[in-house]
Short mmCIF file of C-alpha atoms in Angstrom, two decimals:
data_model
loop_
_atom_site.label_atom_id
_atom_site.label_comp_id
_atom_site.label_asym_id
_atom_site.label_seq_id
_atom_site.Cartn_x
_atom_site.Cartn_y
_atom_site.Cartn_z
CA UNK A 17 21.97 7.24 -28.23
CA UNK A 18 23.98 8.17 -25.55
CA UNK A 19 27.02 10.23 -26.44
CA UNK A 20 30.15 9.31 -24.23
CA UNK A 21 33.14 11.92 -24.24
CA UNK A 22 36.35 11.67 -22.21
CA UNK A 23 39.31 14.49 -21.43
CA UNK A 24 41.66 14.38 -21.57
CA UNK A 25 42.97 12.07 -24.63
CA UNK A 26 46.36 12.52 -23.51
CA UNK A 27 47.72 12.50 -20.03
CA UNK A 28 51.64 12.40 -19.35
CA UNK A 29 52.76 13.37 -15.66
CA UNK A 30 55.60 12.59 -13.57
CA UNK A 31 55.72 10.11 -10.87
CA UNK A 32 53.80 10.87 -7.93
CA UNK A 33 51.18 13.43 -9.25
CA UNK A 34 48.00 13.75 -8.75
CA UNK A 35 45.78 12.45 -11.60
CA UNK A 36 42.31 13.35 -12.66
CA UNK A 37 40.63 11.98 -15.69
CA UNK A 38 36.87 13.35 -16.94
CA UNK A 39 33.99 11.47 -18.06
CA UNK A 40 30.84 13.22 -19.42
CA UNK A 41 27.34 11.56 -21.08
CA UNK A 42 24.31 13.01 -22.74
CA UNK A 43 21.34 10.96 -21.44
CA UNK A 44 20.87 10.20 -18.11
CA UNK A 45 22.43 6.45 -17.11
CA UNK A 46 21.90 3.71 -14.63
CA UNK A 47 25.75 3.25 -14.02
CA UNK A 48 29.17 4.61 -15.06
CA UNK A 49 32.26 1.97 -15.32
CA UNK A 50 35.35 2.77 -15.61
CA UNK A 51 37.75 0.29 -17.03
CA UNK A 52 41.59 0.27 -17.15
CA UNK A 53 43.20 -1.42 -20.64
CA UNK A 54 47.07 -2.17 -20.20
CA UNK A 55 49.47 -1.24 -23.28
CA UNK A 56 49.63 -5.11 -23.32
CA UNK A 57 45.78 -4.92 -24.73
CA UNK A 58 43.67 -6.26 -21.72
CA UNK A 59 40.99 -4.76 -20.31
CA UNK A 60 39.63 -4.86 -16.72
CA UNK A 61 37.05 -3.47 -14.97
CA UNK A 62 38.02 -0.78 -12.15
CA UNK A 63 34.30 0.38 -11.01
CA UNK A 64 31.20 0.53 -11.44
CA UNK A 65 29.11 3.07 -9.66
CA UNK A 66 25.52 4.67 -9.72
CA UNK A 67 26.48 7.75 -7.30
CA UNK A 68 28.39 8.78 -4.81
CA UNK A 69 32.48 7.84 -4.56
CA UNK A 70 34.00 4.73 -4.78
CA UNK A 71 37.79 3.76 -3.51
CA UNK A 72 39.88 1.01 -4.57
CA UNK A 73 43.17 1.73 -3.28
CA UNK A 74 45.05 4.95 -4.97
CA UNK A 75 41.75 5.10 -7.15
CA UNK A 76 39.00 6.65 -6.53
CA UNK A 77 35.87 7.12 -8.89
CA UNK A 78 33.14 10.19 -8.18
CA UNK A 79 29.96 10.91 -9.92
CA UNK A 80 27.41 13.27 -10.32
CA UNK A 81 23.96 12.62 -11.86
CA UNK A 82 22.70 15.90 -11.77
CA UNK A 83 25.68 17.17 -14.18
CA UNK A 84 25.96 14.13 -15.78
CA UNK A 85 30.04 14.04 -15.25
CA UNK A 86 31.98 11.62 -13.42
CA UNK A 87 36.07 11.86 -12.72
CA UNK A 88 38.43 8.87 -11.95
CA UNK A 89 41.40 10.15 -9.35
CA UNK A 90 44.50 8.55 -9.22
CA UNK A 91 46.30 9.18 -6.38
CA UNK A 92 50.70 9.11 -5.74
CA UNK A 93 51.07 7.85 -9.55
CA UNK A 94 53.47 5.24 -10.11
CA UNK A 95 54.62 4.35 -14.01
CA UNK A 96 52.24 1.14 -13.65
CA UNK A 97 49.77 3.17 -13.64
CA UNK A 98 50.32 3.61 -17.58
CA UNK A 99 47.33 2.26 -19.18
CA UNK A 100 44.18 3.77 -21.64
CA UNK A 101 41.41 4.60 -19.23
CA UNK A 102 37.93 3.87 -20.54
CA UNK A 103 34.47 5.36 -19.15
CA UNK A 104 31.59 3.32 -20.32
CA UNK A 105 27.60 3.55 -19.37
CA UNK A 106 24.68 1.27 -19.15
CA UNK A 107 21.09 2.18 -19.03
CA UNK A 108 18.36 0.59 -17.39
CA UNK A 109 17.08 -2.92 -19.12
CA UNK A 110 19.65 -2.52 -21.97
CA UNK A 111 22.50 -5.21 -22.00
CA UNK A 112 24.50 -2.84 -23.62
CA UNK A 113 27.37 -0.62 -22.66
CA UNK A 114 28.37 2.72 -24.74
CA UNK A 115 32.20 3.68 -24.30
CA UNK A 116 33.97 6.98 -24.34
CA UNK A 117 37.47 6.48 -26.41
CA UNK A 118 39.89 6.50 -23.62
CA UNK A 119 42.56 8.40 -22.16
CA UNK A 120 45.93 7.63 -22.80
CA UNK A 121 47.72 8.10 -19.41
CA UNK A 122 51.71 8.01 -19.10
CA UNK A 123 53.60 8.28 -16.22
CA UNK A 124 57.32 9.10 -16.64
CA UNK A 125 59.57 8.09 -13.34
CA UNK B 20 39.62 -20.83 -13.95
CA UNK B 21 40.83 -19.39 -17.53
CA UNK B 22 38.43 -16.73 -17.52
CA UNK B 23 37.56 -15.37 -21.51
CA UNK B 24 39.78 -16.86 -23.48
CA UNK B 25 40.57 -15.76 -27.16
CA UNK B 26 41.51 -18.05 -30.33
CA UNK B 27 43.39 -17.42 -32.44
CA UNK B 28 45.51 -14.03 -31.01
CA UNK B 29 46.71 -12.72 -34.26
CA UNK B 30 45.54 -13.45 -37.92
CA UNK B 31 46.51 -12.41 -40.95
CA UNK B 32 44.02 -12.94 -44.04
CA UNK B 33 43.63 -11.64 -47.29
CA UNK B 34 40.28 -9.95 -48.87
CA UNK B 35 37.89 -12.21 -49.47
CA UNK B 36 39.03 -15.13 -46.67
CA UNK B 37 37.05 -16.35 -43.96
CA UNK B 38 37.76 -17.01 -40.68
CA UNK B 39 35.90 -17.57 -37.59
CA UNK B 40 37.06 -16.37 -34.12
CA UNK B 41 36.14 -18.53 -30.90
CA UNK B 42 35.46 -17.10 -27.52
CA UNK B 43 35.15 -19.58 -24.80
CA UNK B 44 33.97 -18.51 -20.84
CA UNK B 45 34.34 -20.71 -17.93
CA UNK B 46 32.17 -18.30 -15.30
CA UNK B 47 28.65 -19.56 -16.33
CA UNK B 48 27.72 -15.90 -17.82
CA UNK B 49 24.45 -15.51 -19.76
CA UNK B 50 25.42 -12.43 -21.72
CA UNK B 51 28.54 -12.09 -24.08
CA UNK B 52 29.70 -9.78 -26.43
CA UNK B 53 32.07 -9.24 -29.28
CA UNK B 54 33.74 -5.80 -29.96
CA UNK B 55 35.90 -4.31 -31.81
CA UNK B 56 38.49 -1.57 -31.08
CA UNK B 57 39.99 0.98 -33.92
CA UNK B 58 42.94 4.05 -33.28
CA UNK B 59 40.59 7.13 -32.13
CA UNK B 60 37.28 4.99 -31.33
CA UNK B 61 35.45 3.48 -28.61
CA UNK B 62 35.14 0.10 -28.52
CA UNK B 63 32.10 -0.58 -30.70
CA UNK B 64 29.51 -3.70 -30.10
CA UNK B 65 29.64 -5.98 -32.86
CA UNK B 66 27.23 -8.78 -32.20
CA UNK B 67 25.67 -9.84 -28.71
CA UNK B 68 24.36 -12.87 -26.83
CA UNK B 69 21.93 -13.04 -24.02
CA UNK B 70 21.99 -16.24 -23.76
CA UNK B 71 22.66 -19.98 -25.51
CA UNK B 72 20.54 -20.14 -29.08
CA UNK B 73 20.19 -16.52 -28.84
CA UNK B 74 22.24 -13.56 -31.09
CA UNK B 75 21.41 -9.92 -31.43
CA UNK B 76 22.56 -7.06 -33.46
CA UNK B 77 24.88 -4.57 -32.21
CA UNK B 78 25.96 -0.78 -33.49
CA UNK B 79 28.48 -1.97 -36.27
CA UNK B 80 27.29 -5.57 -37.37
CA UNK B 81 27.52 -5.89 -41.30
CA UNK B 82 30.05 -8.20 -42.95
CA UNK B 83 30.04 -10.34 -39.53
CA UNK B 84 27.86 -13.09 -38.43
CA UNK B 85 27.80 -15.14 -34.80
CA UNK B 86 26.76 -18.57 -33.40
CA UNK B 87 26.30 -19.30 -29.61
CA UNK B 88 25.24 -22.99 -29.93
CA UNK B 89 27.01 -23.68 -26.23
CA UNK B 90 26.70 -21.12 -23.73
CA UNK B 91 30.64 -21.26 -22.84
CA UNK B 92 31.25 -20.47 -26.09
CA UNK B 93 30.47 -17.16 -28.83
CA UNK B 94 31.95 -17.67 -32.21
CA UNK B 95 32.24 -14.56 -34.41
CA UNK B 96 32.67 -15.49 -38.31
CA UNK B 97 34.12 -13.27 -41.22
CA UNK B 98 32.69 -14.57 -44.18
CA UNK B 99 34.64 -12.57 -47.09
CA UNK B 100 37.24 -10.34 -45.04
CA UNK B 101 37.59 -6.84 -46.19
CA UNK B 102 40.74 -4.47 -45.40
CA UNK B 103 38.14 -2.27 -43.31
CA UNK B 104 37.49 -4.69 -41.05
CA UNK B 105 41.36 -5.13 -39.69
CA UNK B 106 41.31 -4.52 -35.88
CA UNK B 107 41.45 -5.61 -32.62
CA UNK B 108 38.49 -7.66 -31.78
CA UNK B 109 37.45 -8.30 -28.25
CA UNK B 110 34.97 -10.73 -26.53
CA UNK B 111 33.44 -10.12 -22.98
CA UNK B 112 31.01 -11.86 -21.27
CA UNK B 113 28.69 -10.88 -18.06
CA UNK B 114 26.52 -12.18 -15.58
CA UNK B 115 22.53 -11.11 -16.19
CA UNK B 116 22.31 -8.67 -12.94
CA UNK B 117 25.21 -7.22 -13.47
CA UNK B 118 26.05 -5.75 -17.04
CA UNK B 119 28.30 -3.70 -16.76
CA UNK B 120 30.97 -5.69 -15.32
CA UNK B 121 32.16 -6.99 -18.02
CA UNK B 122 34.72 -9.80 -18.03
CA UNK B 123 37.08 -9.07 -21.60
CA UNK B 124 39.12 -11.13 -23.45
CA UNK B 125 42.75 -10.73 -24.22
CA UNK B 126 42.38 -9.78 -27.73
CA UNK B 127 42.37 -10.75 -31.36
CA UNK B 128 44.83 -8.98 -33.83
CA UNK B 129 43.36 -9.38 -37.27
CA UNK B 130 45.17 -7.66 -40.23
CA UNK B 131 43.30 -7.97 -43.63
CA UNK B 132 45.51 -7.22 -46.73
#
């Protein structure tokens, strides 16, 4: 079973800062997600990615297969950005996702 | 297009009820899925579908059972509700290829006292 562990739990930063959030997994994976769940309770799906980077505006997701780590960036933070950030991963011919339990980000103005 | 949609969006029940919670999706998805999500924990899979007539087990199944008799639609049923199982239950659905985008739900709040 794939273990999925996120850092850190907790995030609070001010307004405009640079944010990194850390996604590790035990057993090697087809693809990471990362998903984005709003204190309002739903849950959307930012990436997906198999390697590499991917962008999506002040977001951007990296991975590394070798160390079995990926990172989501968040770039000029804004207060909207305030959301539980979830890392999930699939594995090759399993319809199943594991998920890490989230990081609780906060940013004050 | 409504997306996953979630009936009812809060519940309240007391031990021993039933109840049965309906997910409906409007994208033509073969997979869905229904999740729940506890203080400190990951969201863990309940029950899944891979398709209409099919159900399978997932990590945390006992005391719930599921139907998909339409493919729109994934009904998950509480037959006698216990305390442990108040949460926040989410559906999801997916297309085949790709799995991992996942298409949630807003949400059911069920309380069992």
């Amino acid at each position: 079973k794939n273990e999925v562990e996120q850092s850190p739990q907790n995030l609070t930063a001010q307004e405009g800062e640079f944010i990194t959030i850390n996604c590790s997994y035990s057993v090697g994976i087809s693809a990471l997600h990362w998903l984005q769940q709003h204190p309002g309770g739903g849950i959307v799906s930012l990436f997906m990615l198999s390697s590499g980077k991917k962008k999506h505006g002040r977001l951007i997701a990296t991975i590394n297969i070798q160390e079995k780590h990926s990172s989501l960036h968040i770039t000029a933070s804004h207060p909207r950005d305030s959301a539980v950030y979830i890392c999930a991963v699939s594995n090759f011919g399993n319809e199943k996702l594991t998920f890490g339990t989230g990081t609780r980000l906060t940013i004050i103005p | 297009n409504a997306g996953v949609t979630q009936t009812p969006k809060f519940r309240v029940l007391k031990t021993g009820q039933s109840m049965t919670l309906l997910c409906a999706q409007d994208m033509n998805h073969e997979y869905m899925y229904w999740y729940r999500q506890d203080p400190g924990m990951g969201l863990r899979l309940i029950h899944y579908s891979v398709g209409e007539g099919t159900t399978a087990k997932g990590e945390v199944p006992d005391g719930y059972n599921v139907s998909r008799l339409k493919k729109q639609n994934f009904l998950l049923g509480l037959e006698s509700a216990a305390p442990s199982q108040t949460s926040v239950y989410f559906c999801a659905s997916s297309y085949v290829a790709r799995v991992g985008e996942q298409y949630f739900g807003p949400g059911t709040r069920l309380t069992v006292t």
